[in-house]
CSV table of C-alpha atoms and ligand atoms in Angstrom, one decimal:
chain,number,residue,atom,x,y,z
A,457,UNK,CA,-3.9,-4.7,-7.5
A,458,UNK,CA,-2.3,-2.3,-10.0
A,459,UNK,CA,-4.4,-1.8,-13.2
A,460,UNK,CA,-3.5,-0.1,-16.4
A,461,UNK,CA,-5.4,3.0,-15.2
A,462,UNK,CA,-3.2,3.6,-12.1
A,463,UNK,CA,0.1,3.0,-13.8
A,464,UNK,CA,1.9,5.9,-15.5
A,465,UNK,CA,5.0,5.7,-17.6
A,466,UNK,CA,8.0,7.7,-16.5
A,467,UNK,CA,7.9,11.0,-18.3
A,468,UNK,CA,9.7,12.1,-21.3
A,469,UNK,CA,12.4,9.5,-21.9
A,470,UNK,CA,14.0,6.1,-21.8
A,471,UNK,CA,12.7,4.0,-19.0
A,472,UNK,CA,9.3,2.5,-19.3
A,473,UNK,CA,9.0,1.5,-15.7
A,474,UNK,CA,5.4,1.4,-14.4
A,475,UNK,CA,4.8,3.8,-11.5
A,476,UNK,CA,1.9,3.3,-9.1
A,477,UNK,CA,0.2,6.6,-8.7
A,478,UNK,CA,-2.1,8.2,-6.2
A,479,UNK,CA,-3.9,5.9,-3.8
A,480,UNK,CA,-4.2,2.3,-4.5
A,481,UNK,CA,-6.0,0.1,-1.9
A,482,UNK,CA,-3.9,-2.5,-0.1
A,483,UNK,CA,-4.7,-6.2,-0.1
A,484,UNK,CA,-6.9,-5.6,3.0
A,485,UNK,CA,-8.9,-3.0,1.0
A,486,UNK,CA,-7.7,-0.1,3.1
A,487,UNK,CA,-5.9,2.9,1.6
A,488,UNK,CA,-2.5,3.9,2.9
A,489,UNK,CA,-2.4,7.6,3.7
A,490,UNK,CA,1.3,7.8,4.0
A,491,UNK,CA,2.8,9.6,1.0
A,492,UNK,CA,-0.4,11.4,0.0
A,493,UNK,CA,-0.5,15.1,-0.5
A,494,UNK,CA,-3.1,17.2,1.2
A,495,UNK,CA,-5.2,17.2,-2.0
A,496,UNK,CA,-4.9,13.4,-2.3
A,497,UNK,CA,-5.9,13.0,1.3
A,498,UNK,CA,-9.0,15.0,0.7
A,499,UNK,CA,-9.8,13.0,-2.4
A,500,UNK,CA,-9.3,9.8,-0.5
A,501,UNK,CA,-11.8,11.0,2.1
A,502,UNK,CA,-14.3,12.1,-0.5
A,503,UNK,CA,-14.0,8.8,-2.3
A,504,UNK,CA,-15.0,7.2,1.0
A,505,UNK,CA,-18.2,9.3,0.9
A,506,UNK,CA,-17.2,11.9,3.4
A,507,UNK,CA,-19.1,15.1,2.6
A,508,UNK,CA,-16.9,17.8,0.9
A,509,UNK,CA,-16.6,20.3,3.7
A,510,UNK,CA,-15.9,17.6,6.3
A,511,UNK,CA,-13.3,16.0,3.9
A,512,UNK,CA,-11.5,19.3,3.6
A,513,UNK,CA,-11.3,19.8,7.4
A,514,UNK,CA,-10.4,16.2,8.2
A,515,UNK,CA,-7.7,16.1,5.5
A,516,UNK,CA,-6.0,19.1,7.1
A,517,UNK,CA,-6.1,17.4,10.5
A,518,UNK,CA,-4.9,14.1,9.2
A,519,UNK,CA,-2.0,15.7,7.2
A,520,UNK,CA,-0.8,17.5,10.4
A,521,UNK,CA,-1.0,14.3,12.5
A,522,UNK,CA,0.8,12.3,9.8
A,523,UNK,CA,3.7,14.6,8.8
A,524,UNK,CA,4.1,16.9,11.8
A,525,UNK,CA,3.3,14.6,14.7
A,526,UNK,CA,4.4,11.3,13.2
A,527,UNK,CA,1.1,9.6,14.2
A,528,UNK,CA,0.4,6.0,13.0
A,529,UNK,CA,-2.8,5.5,15.0
A,530,UNK,CA,-6.0,7.3,14.4
A,531,UNK,CA,-6.8,7.0,18.1
A,532,UNK,CA,-3.9,9.4,18.9
A,533,UNK,CA,-5.6,12.2,16.9
A,534,UNK,CA,-7.2,14.1,19.7
A,535,UNK,CA,-8.8,16.8,17.7
A,536,UNK,CA,-10.7,14.2,15.6
A,537,UNK,CA,-13.8,13.0,17.4
A,538,UNK,CA,-13.5,9.5,19.0
A,539,UNK,CA,-16.6,8.4,17.1
A,540,UNK,CA,-14.8,8.9,13.9
A,541,UNK,CA,-11.7,6.8,14.7
A,542,UNK,CA,-13.3,3.4,13.9
A,543,UNK,CA,-14.6,4.9,10.6
A,544,UNK,CA,-11.0,5.9,9.7
A,545,UNK,CA,-9.5,2.6,10.9
A,546,UNK,CA,-11.8,0.6,8.7
A,547,UNK,CA,-10.9,2.5,5.6
A,548,UNK,CA,-7.4,3.8,6.0
A,549,UNK,CA,-4.0,3.0,7.5
A,550,UNK,CA,-0.8,5.0,8.0
A,551,UNK,CA,2.1,2.7,7.2
A,552,UNK,CA,5.8,2.6,7.7
A,553,UNK,CA,8.2,0.5,5.7
A,554,UNK,CA,8.7,-2.9,7.3
A,555,UNK,CA,12.1,-3.2,8.9
A,556,UNK,CA,13.8,-6.6,8.2
A,557,UNK,CA,17.1,-5.7,9.8
A,558,UNK,CA,18.7,-2.7,11.5
A,559,UNK,CA,22.4,-2.6,11.9
A,560,UNK,CA,24.7,-0.2,13.7
A,561,UNK,CA,28.3,0.3,12.6
A,562,UNK,CA,31.2,0.9,15.0
A,563,UNK,CA,31.3,4.5,13.8
A,564,UNK,CA,27.6,5.1,14.6
A,565,UNK,CA,26.3,4.8,11.1
A,566,UNK,CA,23.0,2.9,11.0
A,567,UNK,CA,21.6,0.9,8.1
A,568,UNK,CA,18.1,-0.4,7.8
A,569,UNK,CA,17.0,-3.2,5.4
A,570,UNK,CA,13.4,-2.4,4.5
A,571,UNK,CA,10.7,-4.5,2.8
A,572,UNK,CA,7.7,-3.4,0.9
A,573,UNK,CA,4.3,-5.2,1.1
A,574,UNK,CA,5.1,-6.8,-2.2
A,575,UNK,CA,8.3,-8.2,-0.7
A,576,UNK,CA,10.8,-5.9,-2.3
A,577,UNK,CA,13.9,-5.0,-0.3
A,578,UNK,CA,15.6,-1.7,-0.2
A,579,UNK,CA,17.9,0.1,2.2
A,580,UNK,CA,18.4,3.4,4.0
A,581,UNK,CA,21.4,4.7,5.9
A,582,UNK,CA,21.8,7.3,8.7
A,583,UNK,CA,25.1,8.9,9.1
A,584,UNK,CA,25.5,10.9,12.3
A,585,UNK,CA,28.2,13.6,12.6
A,586,UNK,CA,29.1,16.1,15.3
A,587,UNK,CA,27.0,18.9,13.8
A,588,UNK,CA,24.5,17.1,11.5
A,589,UNK,CA,22.8,13.8,10.7
A,590,UNK,CA,22.4,12.7,7.1
A,591,UNK,CA,19.8,10.2,5.9
A,592,UNK,CA,20.8,8.5,2.6
A,593,UNK,CA,17.5,7.6,1.0
A,594,UNK,CA,16.8,5.1,-1.8
A,595,UNK,CA,14.6,5.8,-4.8
A,596,UNK,CA,14.4,2.4,-6.5
A,597,UNK,CA,14.7,-1.2,-5.7
A,598,UNK,CA,17.9,-2.0,-7.6
A,599,UNK,CA,19.1,0.2,-10.5
A,600,UNK,CA,19.2,0.1,-14.3
A,601,UNK,CA,22.5,2.0,-14.7
A,602,UNK,CA,25.2,-0.6,-13.9
A,603,UNK,CA,27.9,1.7,-12.9
A,604,UNK,CA,30.8,-0.7,-12.7
A,605,UNK,CA,32.2,0.5,-9.3
A,606,UNK,CA,28.8,0.3,-7.6
A,607,UNK,CA,27.4,-2.8,-5.9
A,608,UNK,CA,23.8,-1.6,-6.3
A,609,UNK,CA,24.5,-1.5,-10.0
A,610,UNK,CA,24.9,-5.3,-10.1
A,611,UNK,CA,21.3,-5.7,-9.0
A,612,UNK,CA,18.6,-5.7,-11.7
A,613,UNK,CA,16.0,-3.0,-11.4
A,614,UNK,CA,13.0,-4.4,-9.7
A,615,UNK,CA,10.8,-1.4,-9.5
A,616,UNK,CA,10.5,2.3,-8.6
A,617,UNK,CA,9.7,3.2,-5.0
A,618,UNK,CA,6.4,4.9,-4.4
A,619,UNK,CA,6.2,8.4,-2.7
A,620,UNK,CA,5.0,6.5,0.5
A,621,UNK,CA,8.1,4.3,0.4
A,622,UNK,CA,10.4,7.2,-0.2
A,623,UNK,CA,8.9,9.6,2.4
A,624,UNK,CA,8.4,6.5,4.6
A,625,UNK,CA,12.2,6.2,5.0
A,626,UNK,CA,12.4,9.7,6.5
A,627,UNK,CA,9.4,9.0,8.8
A,628,UNK,CA,11.0,5.8,10.0
A,629,UNK,CA,14.3,7.5,10.7
A,630,UNK,CA,12.4,10.2,12.7
A,631,UNK,CA,10.5,7.4,14.6
A,632,UNK,CA,13.8,5.8,15.4
A,633,UNK,CA,15.5,9.0,16.5
A,634,UNK,CA,12.4,10.1,18.5
A,635,UNK,CA,12.1,13.3,16.6
A,636,UNK,CA,8.3,13.9,16.8
A,637,UNK,CA,6.6,16.3,16.7
A,638,UNK,CA,8.6,18.0,14.0
A,639,UNK,CA,10.9,20.6,15.7
A,640,UNK,CA,12.6,23.5,13.8
A,641,UNK,CA,15.8,23.2,16.0
A,642,UNK,CA,17.9,20.6,17.7
A,643,UNK,CA,17.3,17.7,15.4
A,644,UNK,CA,19.6,14.8,14.8
A,645,UNK,CA,18.2,14.2,11.3
A,646,UNK,CA,19.2,17.5,9.6
A,647,UNK,CA,20.0,16.5,6.0
A,648,UNK,CA,18.8,14.2,3.3
A,649,UNK,CA,20.7,12.9,0.4
A,650,UNK,CA,18.9,11.0,-2.4
A,651,UNK,CA,22.0,8.8,-2.9
A,652,UNK,CA,20.8,5.4,-1.8
A,653,UNK,CA,19.8,2.7,-4.2
A,654,UNK,CA,18.7,3.8,-7.6
A,655,UNK,CA,18.8,6.8,-9.9
A,656,UNK,CA,16.3,9.3,-8.6
A,657,UNK,CA,15.7,11.0,-11.9
A,658,UNK,CA,14.5,7.7,-13.4
A,659,UNK,CA,11.7,7.9,-10.8
A,660,UNK,CA,11.2,11.6,-11.1
A,661,UNK,CA,7.5,12.1,-10.2
A,662,UNK,CA,7.6,9.9,-7.1
A,663,UNK,CA,10.8,11.4,-5.9
A,664,UNK,CA,9.4,14.9,-6.5
A,665,UNK,CA,6.2,14.2,-4.7
A,666,UNK,CA,8.0,12.6,-1.7
A,667,UNK,CA,10.4,15.5,-1.4
A,668,UNK,CA,7.6,18.0,-1.5
A,669,UNK,CA,6.2,16.3,1.6
A,670,UNK,CA,9.6,16.3,3.2
A,671,UNK,CA,10.1,20.0,2.5
A,672,UNK,CA,6.7,21.2,3.6
A,673,UNK,CA,7.3,23.7,6.4
A,674,UNK,CA,4.1,22.6,8.3
A,675,UNK,CA,5.1,18.9,8.3
A,676,UNK,CA,8.6,17.3,8.2
A,677,UNK,CA,10.0,20.7,7.4
A,678,UNK,CA,13.4,20.0,6.1
A,679,UNK,CA,14.7,22.9,4.1
A,680,UNK,CA,15.5,22.4,0.4
A,681,UNK,CA,19.0,23.7,1.2
A,682,UNK,CA,19.5,20.6,3.4
A,683,UNK,CA,18.4,18.1,0.7
A,684,UNK,CA,20.6,16.9,-2.1
A,685,UNK,CA,19.6,14.9,-5.1
A,686,UNK,CA,22.3,12.9,-6.7
A,687,UNK,CA,22.2,11.9,-10.3
A,688,UNK,CA,24.5,9.9,-12.6
A,689,UNK,CA,23.6,12.4,-15.3
A,690,UNK,CA,20.1,12.0,-16.6
A,691,UNK,CA,20.5,15.2,-18.6
A,692,UNK,CA,16.9,15.5,-20.0
A,693,UNK,CA,15.5,15.5,-16.5
A,694,UNK,CA,17.9,17.9,-14.8
A,695,UNK,CA,16.2,21.1,-15.7
A,696,UNK,CA,12.9,19.7,-14.6
A,697,UNK,CA,14.4,18.7,-11.3
A,698,UNK,CA,15.7,22.2,-10.8
A,699,UNK,CA,12.3,23.8,-11.6
A,700,UNK,CA,10.0,21.3,-9.8
A,701,UNK,CA,12.1,20.2,-6.8
A,702,UNK,CA,14.8,22.8,-6.5
A,703,UNK,CA,17.0,21.0,-4.0
A,704,UNK,CA,20.8,20.9,-4.1
A,705,UNK,CA,22.4,19.0,-7.0
A,706,UNK,CA,25.1,16.3,-6.8
A,707,UNK,CA,26.5,14.6,-9.9
A,708,UNK,CA,28.2,11.3,-10.0
A,709,UNK,CA,31.0,12.4,-12.3
A,710,UNK,CA,33.7,9.9,-11.4
A,711,UNK,CA,35.8,10.4,-14.6
A,712,UNK,CA,36.8,13.2,-17.0
A,713,UNK,CA,37.5,11.4,-20.2
A,714,UNK,CA,34.9,9.8,-22.4
A,715,UNK,CA,36.7,6.5,-22.5
A,716,UNK,CA,36.8,6.1,-18.7
A,717,UNK,CA,33.4,7.5,-18.0
A,718,UNK,CA,31.8,5.4,-20.7
A,719,UNK,CA,33.2,2.4,-18.8
A,720,UNK,CA,32.5,3.2,-15.2
A,721,UNK,CA,29.2,5.2,-15.7
A,722,UNK,CA,27.7,3.6,-18.8
A,723,UNK,CA,25.0,6.3,-19.0
A,724,UNK,CA,27.8,8.5,-20.3
A,725,UNK,CA,27.4,6.8,-23.7
A,726,UNK,CA,24.0,8.4,-23.9
A,727,UNK,CA,24.7,11.8,-22.2
A,728,UNK,CA,28.3,12.8,-22.5
A,729,UNK,CA,30.5,14.8,-20.1
A,730,UNK,CA,30.2,18.1,-21.8
A,731,UNK,CA,26.4,17.8,-22.2
A,732,UNK,CA,26.2,16.9,-18.5
A,733,UNK,CA,28.3,19.9,-17.4
A,734,UNK,CA,26.2,22.2,-19.5
A,735,UNK,CA,23.1,20.9,-17.8
A,736,UNK,CA,24.8,21.6,-14.5
A,737,UNK,CA,25.6,25.2,-15.6
A,738,UNK,CA,22.0,25.6,-16.4
A,739,UNK,CA,20.7,24.2,-13.1
A,740,UNK,CA,18.8,27.0,-11.4
A,741,UNK,CA,19.8,28.5,-8.1
A,742,UNK,CA,23.5,27.6,-8.0
A,743,UNK,CA,26.0,30.1,-6.8
A,744,UNK,CA,29.1,30.1,-4.5
A,745,UNK,CA,26.9,29.7,-1.5
A,746,UNK,CA,25.1,26.8,-3.1
A,747,UNK,CA,27.5,24.8,-5.1
A,748,UNK,CA,27.0,21.7,-7.1
A,749,UNK,CA,28.8,18.6,-5.6
A,750,UNK,CA,30.7,16.4,-8.0
A,751,UNK,CA,31.2,12.9,-6.6
A,752,UNK,CA,34.4,11.3,-7.7
A,753,UNK,CA,35.3,7.8,-6.7
A,754,UNK,CA,39.0,7.1,-6.5
A,755,UNK,CA,39.9,4.0,-8.5
A,756,UNK,CA,43.5,2.9,-8.7
A,757,UNK,CA,45.1,3.5,-12.1
A,758,UNK,CA,41.7,4.2,-13.7
A,759,UNK,CA,40.7,7.8,-13.0
A,760,UNK,CA,43.2,9.1,-10.4
A,761,UNK,CA,46.2,10.6,-12.2
A,762,UNK,CA,47.4,14.2,-11.9
A,763,UNK,CA,46.3,14.7,-15.5
A,764,UNK,CA,42.8,13.6,-14.5
A,765,UNK,CA,42.8,16.1,-11.7
A,766,UNK,CA,44.0,18.9,-14.0
A,767,UNK,CA,41.3,18.0,-16.6
A,768,UNK,CA,38.7,18.1,-13.9
A,769,UNK,CA,39.7,21.6,-13.0
A,770,UNK,CA,39.7,22.6,-16.7
A,771,UNK,CA,36.2,21.3,-17.2
A,772,UNK,CA,34.8,22.9,-14.1
A,773,UNK,CA,36.3,26.2,-15.1
A,774,UNK,CA,35.2,26.0,-18.7
A,775,UNK,CA,31.5,25.7,-17.5
A,776,UNK,CA,32.1,28.3,-14.7
A,777,UNK,CA,30.6,25.9,-12.2
A,778,UNK,CA,30.3,26.8,-8.6
A,779,UNK,CA,31.6,23.3,-7.6
A,780,UNK,CA,32.7,21.2,-4.7
A,781,UNK,CA,34.4,17.9,-5.5
A,782,UNK,CA,33.9,15.0,-3.1
A,783,UNK,CA,36.7,12.5,-3.4
A,784,UNK,CA,35.4,9.1,-2.3
A,785,UNK,CA,37.9,6.3,-1.6
A,786,UNK,CA,36.5,3.2,-3.4
A,787,UNK,CA,34.8,0.8,-1.1
A,788,UNK,CA,35.6,-2.7,-2.5
A,789,UNK,CA,32.9,-5.3,-2.5
A,790,UNK,CA,33.2,-9.0,-3.4
A,791,UNK,CA,33.8,-9.4,-7.2
A,792,UNK,CA,34.6,-5.7,-7.8
A,793,UNK,CA,37.0,-5.2,-10.6
A,794,UNK,CA,38.7,-2.1,-9.1
A,795,UNK,CA,41.0,-1.2,-6.2
A,796,UNK,CA,41.0,1.9,-4.2
A,797,UNK,CA,43.7,4.5,-5.1
A,798,UNK,CA,46.6,4.8,-2.7
A,799,UNK,CA,46.3,7.5,0.0
A,800,UNK,CA,49.2,9.4,-1.6
A,801,UNK,CA,47.5,9.4,-5.0
A,802,UNK,CA,44.3,10.7,-3.4
A,803,UNK,CA,46.2,13.4,-1.6
A,804,UNK,CA,48.0,14.5,-4.8
A,805,UNK,CA,44.7,14.5,-6.7
A,806,UNK,CA,43.0,16.5,-4.0
A,807,UNK,CA,45.8,19.1,-3.7
A,808,UNK,CA,45.7,19.8,-7.5
A,809,UNK,CA,42.0,20.5,-7.3
A,810,UNK,CA,42.3,22.5,-4.0
A,811,UNK,CA,45.2,24.4,-5.6
A,812,UNK,CA,42.9,25.6,-8.3
A,813,UNK,CA,40.6,27.1,-5.7
A,814,UNK,CA,38.0,24.3,-5.8
A,815,UNK,CA,37.2,22.5,-2.5
A,816,UNK,CA,38.0,18.8,-2.8
A,817,UNK,CA,37.7,17.0,0.5
A,818,UNK,CA,38.4,13.3,0.8
A,819,UNK,CA,35.3,11.7,2.3
A,820,UNK,CA,35.9,9.4,5.2
A,821,UNK,CA,34.1,6.1,4.4
A,822,UNK,CA,31.3,5.5,6.9
A,823,UNK,CA,29.7,2.3,7.9
A,824,UNK,CA,32.1,0.0,6.0
A,825,UNK,CA,31.7,-2.8,8.5
A,826,UNK,CA,28.0,-3.1,7.8
A,827,UNK,CA,28.2,-2.5,4.0
A,828,UNK,CA,26.6,0.9,4.4
A,829,UNK,CA,29.3,3.0,2.6
A,830,UNK,CA,28.9,4.7,-0.7
A,831,UNK,CA,28.3,2.2,-3.6
A,832,UNK,CA,28.0,-0.8,-1.2
A,833,UNK,CA,24.2,-0.9,-0.9
A,834,UNK,CA,22.8,-4.1,-2.1
A,835,UNK,CA,20.0,-5.9,-0.4
A,836,UNK,CA,20.5,-9.2,1.3
A,837,UNK,CA,18.0,-11.0,-0.7
A,838,UNK,CA,19.9,-10.1,-3.8
A,839,UNK,CA,23.1,-11.4,-2.2
A,840,UNK,CA,21.8,-14.9,-2.1
A,841,UNK,CA,23.2,-17.1,-4.8
A,842,UNK,CA,21.2,-18.2,-7.7
A,843,UNK,CA,21.4,-21.8,-6.4
A,844,UNK,CA,20.1,-20.7,-3.0
A,845,UNK,CA,17.2,-18.9,-4.6
A,846,UNK,CA,16.4,-21.9,-6.7
A,847,UNK,CA,16.5,-24.2,-3.6
A,848,UNK,CA,14.1,-21.8,-1.8
A,849,UNK,CA,11.7,-21.7,-4.8
A,850,UNK,CA,11.8,-25.5,-5.0
A,851,UNK,CA,11.1,-25.8,-1.3
A,852,UNK,CA,8.1,-23.4,-1.6
A,853,UNK,CA,6.8,-25.4,-4.5
A,854,UNK,CA,7.2,-28.7,-2.6
A,855,UNK,CA,5.4,-27.3,0.5
A,856,UNK,CA,2.5,-26.0,-1.7
A,857,UNK,CA,1.7,-29.7,-2.5
A,858,UNK,CA,1.9,-31.0,1.0
B,589,SF4,S1,26.1,4.6,-8.7
B,589,SF4,FE1,23.9,5.1,-8.5
B,589,SF4,S2,23.2,5.1,-10.7
B,589,SF4,FE2,25.1,4.0,-10.7
B,589,SF4,S3,24.6,1.9,-10.5
B,589,SF4,FE3,25.0,2.7,-8.4
B,589,SF4,S4,22.9,3.2,-7.6
B,589,SF4,FE4,22.8,3.1,-9.9
């Protein structure tokens, strides 16, 4: 159970979402080691009365088995004495997110619906390409930001994902691809994008801690250059993300005028376009070899004119941003108030940006048939109608009295 002592507010701004920290015992009293840093692993062992020197040694071994070898059973840990396995099993567990459903698209994209122990659903998507494989990772259950073109934005925020639930998505993908032990070469899972459900900078510490585990060269060992964090523009957290995580930055820009961006990315009312672009210019480590990606969803008659394209070029030049623009054809979902721009419009927009020397590829939508494409993630439980949820709740209440 979470108590006031193990809940921390999100740092520095806005969103008072409680964040479970460090190790909290599960309902069976055991501590989940997934998502713990080496220091936390050691502390978990010491808390269980293991002598200090032993705890230091065992923490190192456990860390290696968890993050480099993908072990989920203590009995597989051959360099830890057999007599110690039951001791570990009684006190600890190495979890994975529970898989509710796994779907494969006709184009090879895979989507997993995952469920936490407290019955919260979230999703992750794996997108294979000829020369790479990208895992799109969620950071929250739901989202507070309500971007009007995004299906996830129609969900309420339920809670932040913990480091275990975030790194657990990567571990699960590795399990599924058979990529243990961690190899430096020849992997299918080569890239990670924090672009699934949620705004990662509203769950800063958990995302940071999870990505540190993902980047550790002795464990999962994904280079920071192969990880991209996408934000809708939480300006006050961007400098901190650069300093403490240091991965590639993507920004959901989607519009170049205040009026339109205020509508489609409501966070713009708080942090405007110019403020956002200045924060991008200040983001450390960007250069022509490491550009900032600007995501731009193409919405018919909303943000797709030639004037919009020219304004985009002007803004990127004004802030001297080493930029790449990803043009995303809108993926409609039931009840969406927008349509996708025509292919001709997208082409014209793209050529204006390309003409100015800025790369502006049009992204091929992936996994549309399984609702895995950009902006389509919304968990099945949230898709149930209010009436259906009410019926289920009533049935549960009835059965409780039988
Ligand atoms: S685009 Fe991202 S930030 Fe906006 S509502 Fe969707 S998930 Fe949230």
